[in-house]
Amino acid sequence: MTNPFPAEPGTLLTFGHGYSAAALAARLLPAGWRVVGTTRSAERAGALVAQGVEPLIWDGVSAPPAVRAAIAEATHVLTSAAPVAGLVPGGDPVLAAFRTDLAAAASHLAWVGYLSTTGVYGDRGGAWVDEDSTLGDAGPRGRARVVAEDAWRALAGGAGLALHVFRLAGIYGPGRGPFAKIRAGTARRIVKPGQVFSRIHVQDIATVLAASIARPLPGAYNVCDDEPAPPETVIEHAAHLLGRPPPPAVDWEKAEMTPMARSFYAESRRVSNARLRRDLGVTLAYPTYREGLAAVLAAEQTS
């Protein structure tokens, strides 16, 4: 595979160096990039070092000098920090702590990525949405992301930051698949007629971010695969891959779920990824859950 990044390696600073950021870093580091990532714990910092990432401890509230210095040195910034109620502006912890530093760094930041969620579109009764769809009728987390997106756009517009908003669908990949629960006999096929979700494999997230870094086109992008599907269909296919019978079907109204899990079933929509394919030239490695689950199973069997 040819190097998709700019010829001159840069320095990526990630706020909240988690699952998606790690997938991107695994591609950047071999290409000669420097990757600096924030984390809340010393234990997690050790894991980042083992991956080749320079860790910075950040509690999500304060503005430590080391993080401010990293902003001044970065050429690219990626943030996945979730909104927090009460913070200004927009509930975003990165903006609350480092808005002035980010604005001052605009002249040398070639790319800023904000990981949002397709939850900003709210419930559409299974209808299709794209990046031009109105943002409304979202649940609490979706509404918080809409406000946070607006706060980042306000900063970008005022400071001249090249802001790219990535609205991620449900993320899965190695370690985040349904196979462990199916093997343990705890998986369920929760059925709600008409319910569909969009999904994205973590490696395809990395592909999208890499393509955007290589060809910065500020704006919003839906990051999802080609085939929204009912959740029970995905679980049934995963069981098939394991050679096991489908888990029992449970009516969603009777299923025991956490409030967060139940909130996902309150919204149904199909999300279009046409813009990332058209504008970024992305070809997904896992265009549906079928290819993605097969890859997850293969990765878990060889790890």
Short mmCIF file of C-alpha atoms in Angstrom, two decimals:
data_model
loop_
_atom_site.label_atom_id
_atom_site.label_comp_id
_atom_site.label_asym_id
_atom_site.label_seq_id
_atom_site.Cartn_x
_atom_site.Cartn_y
_atom_site.Cartn_z
CA MET A 1 0.00 0.00 0.00
CA THR A 2 1.34 3.42 -0.91
CA ASN A 3 1.73 6.03 1.79
CA PRO A 4 -1.53 8.05 1.78
CA PHE A 5 -0.15 10.85 3.92
CA PRO A 6 1.65 14.07 2.98
CA ALA A 7 5.27 13.49 1.98
CA GLU A 8 6.52 15.39 5.04
CA PRO A 9 5.50 13.55 8.25
CA GLY A 10 3.85 15.74 10.86
CA THR A 11 2.92 15.68 14.53
CA LEU A 12 -0.55 14.49 15.47
CA LEU A 13 -1.97 15.41 18.87
CA THR A 14 -4.97 13.35 19.93
CA PHE A 15 -7.29 14.35 22.75
CA GLY A 16 -8.60 11.12 24.24
CA HIS A 17 -6.34 8.56 22.60
CA GLY A 18 -8.79 5.69 22.38
CA TYR A 19 -9.89 2.97 20.00
CA SER A 20 -10.22 5.04 16.82
CA ALA A 21 -7.15 7.20 17.46
CA ALA A 22 -5.06 4.09 18.06
CA ALA A 23 -6.09 2.68 14.68
CA LEU A 24 -5.01 5.89 12.96
CA ALA A 25 -1.75 6.08 14.93
CA ALA A 26 -0.86 2.55 13.83
CA ARG A 27 -0.80 3.86 10.26
CA LEU A 28 0.90 7.18 10.97
CA LEU A 29 3.79 5.92 13.06
CA PRO A 30 5.35 3.65 10.40
CA ALA A 31 5.19 6.61 8.00
CA GLY A 32 7.48 8.62 10.29
CA TRP A 33 4.88 10.66 12.11
CA ARG A 34 5.10 11.73 15.73
CA VAL A 35 1.91 10.95 17.66
CA VAL A 36 1.13 12.51 21.04
CA GLY A 37 -1.98 11.38 22.88
CA THR A 38 -3.75 12.43 26.04
CA THR A 39 -5.00 9.95 28.59
CA ARG A 40 -6.36 10.19 32.11
CA SER A 41 -4.36 7.42 33.77
CA ALA A 42 -0.72 6.50 34.24
CA GLU A 43 -1.60 2.87 33.51
CA ARG A 44 -3.04 3.80 30.14
CA ALA A 45 -0.01 6.03 29.51
CA GLY A 46 2.22 2.97 29.73
CA ALA A 47 0.14 1.21 27.10
CA LEU A 48 0.49 4.19 24.77
CA VAL A 49 4.27 4.15 25.14
CA ALA A 50 4.26 0.50 24.10
CA GLN A 51 2.38 1.52 20.93
CA GLY A 52 4.92 4.24 20.08
CA VAL A 53 2.67 7.09 21.19
CA GLU A 54 3.92 9.86 23.48
CA PRO A 55 1.43 10.05 26.35
CA LEU A 56 0.28 13.16 28.16
CA ILE A 57 -1.80 12.90 31.32
CA TRP A 58 -4.83 15.18 31.09
CA ASP A 59 -7.75 15.11 33.51
CA GLY A 60 -10.17 16.60 31.02
CA VAL A 61 -10.54 19.80 33.02
CA SER A 62 -7.24 21.58 33.66
CA ALA A 63 -4.85 23.08 31.10
CA PRO A 64 -1.43 21.62 31.96
CA PRO A 65 1.62 23.28 30.38
CA ALA A 66 2.70 20.03 28.70
CA VAL A 67 -0.55 19.79 26.74
CA ARG A 68 -0.45 23.47 25.81
CA ALA A 69 3.11 22.96 24.55
CA ALA A 70 1.95 19.96 22.49
CA ILE A 71 -0.70 22.11 20.81
CA ALA A 72 2.00 24.64 19.92
CA GLU A 73 4.07 21.86 18.30
CA ALA A 74 1.29 19.94 16.54
CA THR A 75 0.60 20.06 12.83
CA HIS A 76 -2.60 18.01 13.16
CA VAL A 77 -5.14 17.60 15.99
CA LEU A 78 -7.75 14.89 16.49
CA THR A 79 -10.26 15.04 19.34
CA SER A 80 -12.82 12.49 20.47
CA ALA A 81 -13.61 14.01 23.88
CA ALA A 82 -17.32 13.73 24.67
CA PRO A 83 -19.29 16.81 25.72
CA VAL A 84 -19.65 17.47 29.44
CA ALA A 85 -22.67 19.32 30.81
CA GLY A 86 -21.92 22.77 32.11
CA LEU A 87 -18.70 23.42 30.26
CA VAL A 88 -18.32 26.49 28.08
CA PRO A 89 -18.15 26.67 25.10
CA GLY A 90 -20.48 23.98 23.84
CA GLY A 91 -19.83 21.54 26.64
CA ASP A 92 -16.59 20.50 24.96
CA PRO A 93 -13.73 19.84 27.43
CA VAL A 94 -10.98 20.49 24.87
CA LEU A 95 -12.41 23.89 23.97
CA ALA A 96 -13.05 24.72 27.61
CA ALA A 97 -9.39 24.14 28.49
CA PHE A 98 -7.50 24.98 25.30
CA ARG A 99 -9.63 27.23 23.08
CA THR A 100 -7.11 30.09 23.21
CA ASP A 101 -4.18 27.76 22.54
CA LEU A 102 -5.91 26.19 19.54
CA ALA A 103 -6.76 29.58 18.09
CA ALA A 104 -3.14 30.69 18.50
CA ALA A 105 -1.96 27.52 16.74
CA ALA A 106 -4.20 27.97 13.68
CA SER A 107 -1.36 29.18 11.48
CA HIS A 108 0.51 25.87 11.76
CA LEU A 109 -2.38 23.42 12.17
CA ALA A 110 -2.93 21.90 8.74
CA TRP A 111 -5.84 19.72 9.89
CA VAL A 112 -8.21 19.46 12.85
CA GLY A 113 -10.51 16.46 13.19
CA TYR A 114 -13.49 16.24 15.54
CA LEU A 115 -15.04 12.80 16.10
CA SER A 116 -18.78 13.30 16.46
CA THR A 117 -21.65 10.84 16.05
CA THR A 118 -24.46 10.09 13.63
CA GLY A 119 -26.67 10.53 16.70
CA VAL A 120 -26.86 14.22 15.75
CA TYR A 121 -29.53 13.28 13.19
CA GLY A 122 -31.90 11.83 15.78
CA ASP A 123 -34.73 9.46 14.92
CA ARG A 124 -35.73 9.38 11.24
CA GLY A 125 -37.98 6.33 11.33
CA GLY A 126 -35.51 4.40 9.20
CA ALA A 127 -35.23 7.08 6.52
CA TRP A 128 -31.94 8.07 4.90
CA VAL A 129 -29.90 11.07 6.07
CA ASP A 130 -26.80 12.76 4.68
CA GLU A 131 -24.58 15.61 5.79
CA ASP A 132 -27.05 18.18 4.48
CA SER A 133 -29.92 16.80 6.55
CA THR A 134 -31.21 18.96 9.36
CA LEU A 135 -29.91 18.22 12.85
CA GLY A 136 -32.83 17.84 15.16
CA ASP A 137 -35.01 15.56 17.25
CA ALA A 138 -31.90 13.96 18.74
CA GLY A 139 -31.62 12.42 22.18
CA PRO A 140 -29.59 14.08 24.96
CA ARG A 141 -26.22 12.79 23.72
CA GLY A 142 -27.02 13.72 20.12
CA ARG A 143 -28.12 17.22 21.11
CA ALA A 144 -24.93 17.67 23.12
CA ARG A 145 -22.88 16.73 20.07
CA VAL A 146 -24.77 19.21 17.89
CA VAL A 147 -23.88 21.98 20.35
CA ALA A 148 -20.25 20.82 20.53
CA GLU A 149 -19.99 20.71 16.72
CA ASP A 150 -21.28 24.28 16.59
CA ALA A 151 -18.71 25.39 19.17
CA TRP A 152 -15.89 23.87 17.12
CA ARG A 153 -17.20 25.56 13.96
CA ALA A 154 -17.30 28.88 15.77
CA LEU A 155 -13.66 28.48 16.76
CA ALA A 156 -12.68 27.34 13.26
CA GLY A 157 -14.48 30.24 11.62
CA GLY A 158 -12.93 32.81 13.91
CA ALA A 159 -9.40 31.43 13.97
CA GLY A 160 -9.14 29.95 10.49
CA LEU A 161 -8.81 26.32 11.56
CA ALA A 162 -9.24 23.62 8.91
CA LEU A 163 -12.01 21.76 10.77
CA HIS A 164 -13.20 18.32 9.69
CA VAL A 165 -16.18 16.82 11.54
CA PHE A 166 -16.53 13.05 11.33
CA ARG A 167 -19.94 11.70 12.35
CA LEU A 168 -19.24 8.11 13.31
CA ALA A 169 -21.80 5.33 13.20
CA GLY A 170 -21.65 2.40 15.65
CA ILE A 171 -17.99 1.39 15.94
CA TYR A 172 -16.88 -2.24 15.96
CA GLY A 173 -13.65 -4.15 15.38
CA PRO A 174 -11.28 -6.53 17.15
CA GLY A 175 -12.24 -6.64 20.83
CA ARG A 176 -15.53 -4.91 20.06
CA GLY A 177 -17.45 -7.60 18.26
CA PRO A 178 -20.35 -9.83 19.36
CA PHE A 179 -18.44 -13.10 19.34
CA ALA A 180 -17.48 -13.28 23.02
CA LYS A 181 -21.10 -12.94 24.12
CA ILE A 182 -22.27 -15.51 21.58
CA ARG A 183 -19.66 -17.99 22.80
CA ALA A 184 -20.64 -17.32 26.41
CA GLY A 185 -24.32 -17.78 25.63
CA THR A 186 -25.22 -14.27 26.81
CA ALA A 187 -25.94 -12.69 23.42
CA ARG A 188 -29.51 -11.76 22.54
CA ARG A 189 -31.25 -10.79 19.33
CA ILE A 190 -33.18 -7.75 20.47
CA VAL A 191 -35.96 -7.21 17.96
CA LYS A 192 -37.74 -3.94 17.26
CA PRO A 193 -39.64 -4.02 13.95
CA GLY A 194 -38.29 -1.45 11.50
CA GLN A 195 -35.16 -0.76 13.56
CA VAL A 196 -31.95 -0.21 11.57
CA PHE A 197 -28.49 0.97 12.62
CA SER A 198 -25.45 2.06 10.64
CA ARG A 199 -22.02 0.73 11.58
CA ILE A 200 -18.34 1.23 10.79
CA HIS A 201 -15.27 -0.95 11.27
CA VAL A 202 -12.49 0.80 13.18
CA GLN A 203 -10.01 0.21 10.36
CA ASP A 204 -12.32 1.99 7.95
CA ILE A 205 -12.41 4.93 10.37
CA ALA A 206 -8.62 5.02 10.15
CA THR A 207 -8.86 4.92 6.35
CA VAL A 208 -11.23 7.89 6.30
CA LEU A 209 -9.07 9.93 8.67
CA ALA A 210 -5.94 9.10 6.67
CA ALA A 211 -7.64 10.15 3.44
CA SER A 212 -8.74 13.42 5.01
CA ILE A 213 -5.24 14.16 6.32
CA ALA A 214 -3.83 13.50 2.86
CA ARG A 215 -6.47 15.67 1.19
CA PRO A 216 -7.89 18.17 3.68
CA LEU A 217 -11.37 19.30 2.66
CA PRO A 218 -12.98 20.92 5.71
CA GLY A 219 -16.58 20.02 6.39
CA ALA A 220 -18.73 17.26 7.84
CA TYR A 221 -18.51 13.61 6.83
CA ASN A 222 -20.68 10.65 7.75
CA VAL A 223 -18.43 7.69 8.55
CA CYS A 224 -20.44 4.51 8.12
CA ASP A 225 -20.59 1.47 5.92
CA ASP A 226 -22.82 0.93 2.88
CA GLU A 227 -25.56 -1.19 4.44
CA PRO A 228 -27.57 -0.15 7.50
CA ALA A 229 -29.08 -3.26 9.02
CA PRO A 230 -31.33 -4.46 11.85
CA PRO A 231 -29.30 -5.37 14.95
CA GLU A 232 -30.81 -8.85 15.18
CA THR A 233 -29.67 -9.62 11.63
CA VAL A 234 -26.07 -8.75 12.52
CA ILE A 235 -26.11 -10.94 15.63
CA GLU A 236 -27.61 -13.81 13.65
CA HIS A 237 -24.85 -13.53 11.05
CA ALA A 238 -22.17 -13.48 13.74
CA ALA A 239 -23.59 -16.68 15.20
CA HIS A 240 -23.57 -18.22 11.72
CA LEU A 241 -19.86 -17.39 11.37
CA LEU A 242 -19.23 -19.25 14.61
CA GLY A 243 -21.29 -22.22 13.45
CA ARG A 244 -23.79 -21.70 16.27
CA PRO A 245 -27.57 -21.29 16.34
CA PRO A 246 -28.89 -17.74 16.53
CA PRO A 247 -29.27 -16.38 20.07
CA PRO A 248 -32.84 -16.16 21.35
CA ALA A 249 -34.98 -13.31 20.07
CA VAL A 250 -36.19 -10.82 22.68
CA ASP A 251 -38.77 -8.11 22.15
CA TRP A 252 -37.06 -4.78 22.74
CA GLU A 253 -39.80 -3.57 25.06
CA LYS A 254 -39.22 -6.57 27.37
CA ALA A 255 -35.43 -6.72 27.09
CA GLU A 256 -33.31 -5.78 30.07
CA MET A 257 -31.04 -2.96 28.89
CA THR A 258 -29.16 -0.08 30.40
CA PRO A 259 -30.71 3.35 29.82
CA MET A 260 -27.91 4.10 27.34
CA ALA A 261 -28.51 0.90 25.38
CA ARG A 262 -32.24 1.52 25.32
CA SER A 263 -31.70 5.04 24.02
CA PHE A 264 -30.09 3.61 20.89
CA TYR A 265 -33.32 1.75 20.12
CA ALA A 266 -35.27 5.00 20.36
CA GLU A 267 -33.68 6.12 17.08
CA SER A 268 -33.71 4.46 13.66
CA ARG A 269 -32.05 5.87 10.55
CA ARG A 270 -30.08 4.96 7.47
CA VAL A 271 -26.92 7.06 7.05
CA SER A 272 -25.40 7.83 3.65
CA ASN A 273 -21.61 7.72 3.20
CA ALA A 274 -21.68 9.12 -0.35
CA ARG A 275 -19.73 12.25 0.54
CA LEU A 276 -16.67 10.48 1.97
CA ARG A 277 -16.50 8.28 -1.10
CA ARG A 278 -16.98 11.20 -3.48
CA ASP A 279 -14.88 13.90 -1.80
CA LEU A 280 -12.19 11.81 -0.10
CA GLY A 281 -12.00 8.99 -2.63
CA VAL A 282 -12.42 6.39 0.11
CA THR A 283 -13.04 2.73 -0.67
CA LEU A 284 -14.13 0.89 2.46
CA ALA A 285 -12.40 -2.38 3.26
CA TYR A 286 -15.55 -3.53 5.07
CA PRO A 287 -18.54 -2.12 3.14
CA THR A 288 -21.04 -4.23 5.12
CA TYR A 289 -21.20 -5.97 8.47
CA ARG A 290 -20.60 -9.31 6.72
CA GLU A 291 -17.04 -8.47 5.61
CA GLY A 292 -16.41 -6.61 8.85
CA LEU A 293 -17.49 -9.42 11.17
CA ALA A 294 -15.47 -11.98 9.21
CA ALA A 295 -12.39 -9.78 9.64
CA VAL A 296 -13.04 -9.29 13.36
CA LEU A 297 -13.38 -13.03 13.88
CA ALA A 298 -10.18 -13.71 11.93
CA ALA A 299 -8.29 -11.10 13.94
CA GLU A 300 -9.51 -12.47 17.25
CA GLN A 301 -8.63 -16.03 16.29
CA THR A 302 -5.03 -15.05 15.47
CA SER A 303 -4.42 -12.70 18.41
#
